[in-house]
Amino acid sequence: MTLLPPATPLLPLNHREITLLWALRSRCDLGCRYCYFGTIEADRLLPVTEIGKLSHLSRNDLPTDQILAFASTLRGTAVRRVFLAGGEPLNWRPITDLIAVLKDAGLEVVVCTNGIPLNRPTIRQALIDLRVDAVSVSLDSADPVYNDTWRPALNRRDGWHSVVDGVRALLTARSDPALPRVGLYSVITRLNLPDITAVPALAAELGCDYAVPQPISLASDHTLHDELALTPGHAAELAERFAALYAADLPLQLPERSYPDQVGAAVRAPTSVVRGCFGGRTLFFIEPDGTLWDCPSSLKIAATPAARRRSIASADGAALFAPPTGCASDCALFSADCVNMWPLMNFTHDTPTPAVVPAPAALP
């Protein structure tokens, strides 16, 4: 696509603090059993109607022209970086157009992918040519069998080996080793605790730039909760595994060293208060239908009053993100969702980590 010369001066980088996590509804190559979009089978049986609950099936997605129009208004705003997620964003047909608009606006762009599309030369080259800042690949285990059991390929052919092949191909193709940075994200359940160290070790072996183990976040009524959710009884092993990870001194970037404490807090005391939470201040979440939330936490979304629901449809980024914005306050809805956001906030530079304290017995 043709990009017009910039008309709005950019804010200095140190004045741009906002991170957007932007979910694009797009066909995924995998049928992850704990996908935050749910499963296609469940959506077909019982269409999702709850506010803020994501679904693979919808007729209300924002049209591409409106998505690109909004993205073009982010130039000169307080938005610093955008994480593009899915579904599988690299299977979304206009993805390179959106990346081009965001990069032209002077933003950092991180693509969150299952890794399988990286095997397509045109996709790899587009990410390199557009100077995408990073590509975060989901891989939940160093064990192919475990990974493919919980993240089965819909075509029954692709899987762990396809993901690793895609990562290798991108790392080989980039001529500038600094861009895009490539990393592995892994979902940690009670069944794959050794992958806290094993997946980062694999990432280092492949030549990746970073690795992030993330605790699984499942609602108490999720069908897999009792099988996979982490409990206070896992806190000690979590601490030991994370200590071993940092002690290994791998040649890649890990979340800041306070991160394991946040993981432990989510497991030991899921009802806590985050002092000075970044949700609604420097972090926002965009749904496929264009709804804009103060943060991606399912608890926070459910608690958001109707008067605070906003959309990027026909909106201007400068108006949506003009300070003061969002809730920007202490939050009593701390959960594993929040923990999984900390690595996003510290992706390229260190920022203060909000304090997490136990919540009072009765919240006001």
Short mmCIF file of N, CA and C in Angstrom, two decimals, residues 97-170:
data_model
loop_
_atom_site.label_atom_id
_atom_site.label_comp_id
_atom_site.label_asym_id
_atom_site.label_seq_id
_atom_site.Cartn_x
_atom_site.Cartn_y
_atom_site.Cartn_z
N ASP A 97 -0.81 -4.62 5.69
CA ASP A 97 -1.28 -3.24 5.57
C ASP A 97 -1.34 -2.58 6.95
N LEU A 98 -1.87 -3.32 7.94
CA LEU A 98 -1.98 -2.76 9.28
C LEU A 98 -0.59 -2.51 9.88
N ILE A 99 0.31 -3.47 9.71
CA ILE A 99 1.66 -3.27 10.23
C ILE A 99 2.30 -2.05 9.59
N ALA A 100 2.13 -1.89 8.28
CA ALA A 100 2.73 -0.76 7.58
C ALA A 100 2.21 0.57 8.12
N VAL A 101 0.91 0.65 8.39
CA VAL A 101 0.32 1.88 8.93
C VAL A 101 0.88 2.17 10.32
N LEU A 102 0.96 1.13 11.15
CA LEU A 102 1.46 1.32 12.52
C LEU A 102 2.93 1.72 12.53
N LYS A 103 3.74 1.10 11.67
CA LYS A 103 5.15 1.45 11.62
C LYS A 103 5.33 2.86 11.07
N ASP A 104 4.50 3.24 10.09
CA ASP A 104 4.57 4.60 9.55
C ASP A 104 4.20 5.63 10.60
N ALA A 105 3.40 5.21 11.57
CA ALA A 105 3.02 6.11 12.67
C ALA A 105 4.10 6.19 13.74
N GLY A 106 5.21 5.48 13.53
CA GLY A 106 6.32 5.56 14.47
C GLY A 106 6.17 4.66 15.68
N LEU A 107 5.36 3.59 15.58
CA LEU A 107 5.09 2.72 16.72
C LEU A 107 5.95 1.46 16.67
N GLU A 108 6.21 0.91 17.85
CA GLU A 108 6.80 -0.42 17.93
C GLU A 108 5.69 -1.43 17.66
N VAL A 109 5.98 -2.45 16.87
CA VAL A 109 4.99 -3.47 16.54
C VAL A 109 5.54 -4.83 16.91
N VAL A 110 4.77 -5.57 17.72
CA VAL A 110 5.12 -6.93 18.11
C VAL A 110 4.01 -7.85 17.61
N VAL A 111 4.37 -8.85 16.84
CA VAL A 111 3.40 -9.81 16.32
C VAL A 111 3.42 -11.05 17.20
N CYS A 112 2.24 -11.43 17.73
CA CYS A 112 2.10 -12.62 18.56
C CYS A 112 1.51 -13.73 17.69
N THR A 113 2.28 -14.78 17.44
CA THR A 113 1.91 -15.79 16.45
C THR A 113 2.09 -17.20 16.98
N ASN A 114 1.39 -18.15 16.36
CA ASN A 114 1.62 -19.55 16.71
C ASN A 114 2.87 -20.09 16.03
N GLY A 115 3.46 -19.32 15.15
CA GLY A 115 4.74 -19.67 14.53
C GLY A 115 4.64 -20.43 13.23
N ILE A 116 3.53 -21.08 12.96
CA ILE A 116 3.41 -21.89 11.75
C ILE A 116 3.46 -21.04 10.48
N PRO A 117 2.81 -19.86 10.42
CA PRO A 117 2.90 -19.04 9.21
C PRO A 117 4.32 -18.57 8.88
N LEU A 118 5.23 -18.64 9.85
CA LEU A 118 6.61 -18.21 9.59
C LEU A 118 7.31 -19.12 8.59
N ASN A 119 6.71 -20.26 8.30
CA ASN A 119 7.27 -21.15 7.29
C ASN A 119 6.99 -20.64 5.88
N ARG A 120 6.15 -19.60 5.74
CA ARG A 120 5.85 -19.05 4.41
C ARG A 120 6.85 -17.94 4.12
N PRO A 121 7.67 -18.09 3.06
CA PRO A 121 8.71 -17.08 2.77
C PRO A 121 8.16 -15.67 2.63
N THR A 122 6.96 -15.52 2.03
CA THR A 122 6.42 -14.17 1.84
C THR A 122 6.13 -13.50 3.17
N ILE A 123 5.64 -14.29 4.14
CA ILE A 123 5.35 -13.74 5.47
C ILE A 123 6.65 -13.33 6.16
N ARG A 124 7.63 -14.22 6.14
CA ARG A 124 8.91 -13.91 6.79
C ARG A 124 9.51 -12.64 6.22
N GLN A 125 9.52 -12.52 4.89
CA GLN A 125 10.16 -11.36 4.28
C GLN A 125 9.39 -10.08 4.57
N ALA A 126 8.05 -10.18 4.63
CA ALA A 126 7.25 -8.99 4.94
C ALA A 126 7.58 -8.48 6.35
N LEU A 127 7.70 -9.38 7.31
CA LEU A 127 8.03 -8.98 8.68
C LEU A 127 9.39 -8.29 8.73
N ILE A 128 10.32 -8.79 7.93
CA ILE A 128 11.66 -8.20 7.89
C ILE A 128 11.64 -6.86 7.17
N ASP A 129 10.99 -6.81 6.01
CA ASP A 129 10.97 -5.58 5.22
C ASP A 129 10.23 -4.46 5.94
N LEU A 130 9.18 -4.80 6.68
CA LEU A 130 8.42 -3.79 7.41
C LEU A 130 9.09 -3.40 8.72
N ARG A 131 10.20 -4.07 9.04
CA ARG A 131 10.96 -3.80 10.26
C ARG A 131 10.10 -3.92 11.51
N VAL A 132 9.35 -5.03 11.54
CA VAL A 132 8.61 -5.37 12.75
C VAL A 132 9.60 -5.49 13.90
N ASP A 133 9.23 -4.98 15.05
CA ASP A 133 10.17 -4.94 16.17
C ASP A 133 10.39 -6.30 16.80
N ALA A 134 9.34 -7.12 16.87
CA ALA A 134 9.51 -8.43 17.50
C ALA A 134 8.41 -9.37 17.04
N VAL A 135 8.74 -10.65 17.11
CA VAL A 135 7.78 -11.71 16.81
C VAL A 135 7.79 -12.66 18.01
N SER A 136 6.67 -12.73 18.72
CA SER A 136 6.54 -13.59 19.89
C SER A 136 5.79 -14.85 19.49
N VAL A 137 6.45 -15.99 19.64
CA VAL A 137 5.90 -17.27 19.18
C VAL A 137 5.43 -18.09 20.37
N SER A 138 4.20 -18.60 20.29
CA SER A 138 3.65 -19.43 21.36
C SER A 138 4.12 -20.87 21.20
N LEU A 139 4.77 -21.38 22.22
CA LEU A 139 5.20 -22.78 22.25
C LEU A 139 5.18 -23.19 23.72
N ASP A 140 4.36 -24.17 24.05
CA ASP A 140 4.09 -24.43 25.46
C ASP A 140 4.95 -25.51 26.08
N SER A 141 5.82 -26.14 25.30
CA SER A 141 6.68 -27.15 25.89
C SER A 141 7.86 -27.44 24.99
N ALA A 142 8.95 -27.88 25.61
CA ALA A 142 10.08 -28.39 24.84
C ALA A 142 9.82 -29.83 24.40
N ASP A 143 8.75 -30.42 24.90
CA ASP A 143 8.35 -31.77 24.55
C ASP A 143 7.28 -31.70 23.46
N PRO A 144 7.59 -32.16 22.24
CA PRO A 144 6.61 -32.08 21.15
C PRO A 144 5.29 -32.77 21.46
N VAL A 145 5.34 -33.90 22.14
CA VAL A 145 4.11 -34.64 22.42
C VAL A 145 3.20 -33.86 23.35
N TYR A 146 3.77 -33.31 24.45
CA TYR A 146 2.95 -32.52 25.37
C TYR A 146 2.37 -31.30 24.64
N ASN A 147 3.23 -30.58 23.93
CA ASN A 147 2.77 -29.37 23.24
C ASN A 147 1.62 -29.67 22.29
N ASP A 148 1.77 -30.71 21.47
CA ASP A 148 0.76 -30.99 20.45
C ASP A 148 -0.49 -31.64 21.02
N THR A 149 -0.40 -32.16 22.24
CA THR A 149 -1.59 -32.67 22.91
C THR A 149 -2.53 -31.54 23.30
N TRP A 150 -1.94 -30.45 23.79
CA TRP A 150 -2.74 -29.33 24.26
C TRP A 150 -2.92 -28.24 23.20
N ARG A 151 -2.07 -28.26 22.17
CA ARG A 151 -2.16 -27.29 21.07
C ARG A 151 -2.23 -28.05 19.74
N PRO A 152 -3.27 -28.86 19.54
CA PRO A 152 -3.33 -29.71 18.35
C PRO A 152 -3.55 -28.89 17.07
N ALA A 153 -2.89 -29.33 15.99
CA ALA A 153 -3.06 -28.68 14.69
C ALA A 153 -4.38 -29.09 14.07
N LEU A 154 -5.09 -28.13 13.52
CA LEU A 154 -6.39 -28.42 12.92
C LEU A 154 -6.24 -29.29 11.68
N ASN A 155 -5.11 -29.18 10.99
CA ASN A 155 -4.91 -30.01 9.79
C ASN A 155 -4.30 -31.36 10.11
N ARG A 156 -4.05 -31.61 11.42
CA ARG A 156 -3.49 -32.88 11.90
C ARG A 156 -2.07 -33.16 11.38
N ARG A 157 -1.44 -32.13 10.81
CA ARG A 157 -0.07 -32.30 10.31
C ARG A 157 0.91 -31.36 11.01
N ASP A 158 0.56 -30.11 11.06
CA ASP A 158 1.45 -29.13 11.69
C ASP A 158 1.43 -29.30 13.20
N GLY A 159 2.42 -28.71 13.85
CA GLY A 159 2.51 -28.80 15.30
C GLY A 159 3.85 -28.30 15.77
N TRP A 160 4.38 -28.89 16.83
CA TRP A 160 5.62 -28.46 17.45
C TRP A 160 6.73 -28.29 16.43
N HIS A 161 6.93 -29.29 15.58
CA HIS A 161 8.04 -29.23 14.63
C HIS A 161 7.84 -28.10 13.61
N SER A 162 6.61 -27.86 13.21
CA SER A 162 6.34 -26.75 12.29
C SER A 162 6.63 -25.41 12.94
N VAL A 163 6.28 -25.28 14.22
CA VAL A 163 6.55 -24.03 14.95
C VAL A 163 8.05 -23.79 15.03
N VAL A 164 8.80 -24.81 15.45
CA VAL A 164 10.25 -24.66 15.59
C VAL A 164 10.90 -24.39 14.24
N ASP A 165 10.42 -25.06 13.19
CA ASP A 165 10.95 -24.81 11.84
C ASP A 165 10.69 -23.36 11.43
N GLY A 166 9.52 -22.83 11.76
CA GLY A 166 9.21 -21.45 11.42
C GLY A 166 10.10 -20.46 12.15
N VAL A 167 10.36 -20.74 13.43
CA VAL A 167 11.26 -19.88 14.21
C VAL A 167 12.66 -19.90 13.60
N ARG A 168 13.15 -21.09 13.30
CA ARG A 168 14.49 -21.20 12.70
C ARG A 168 14.55 -20.43 11.37
N ALA A 169 13.50 -20.56 10.57
CA ALA A 169 13.49 -19.91 9.26
C ALA A 169 13.55 -18.39 9.39
N LEU A 170 12.80 -17.83 10.35
CA LEU A 170 12.82 -16.39 10.54
C LEU A 170 14.17 -15.92 11.05
#
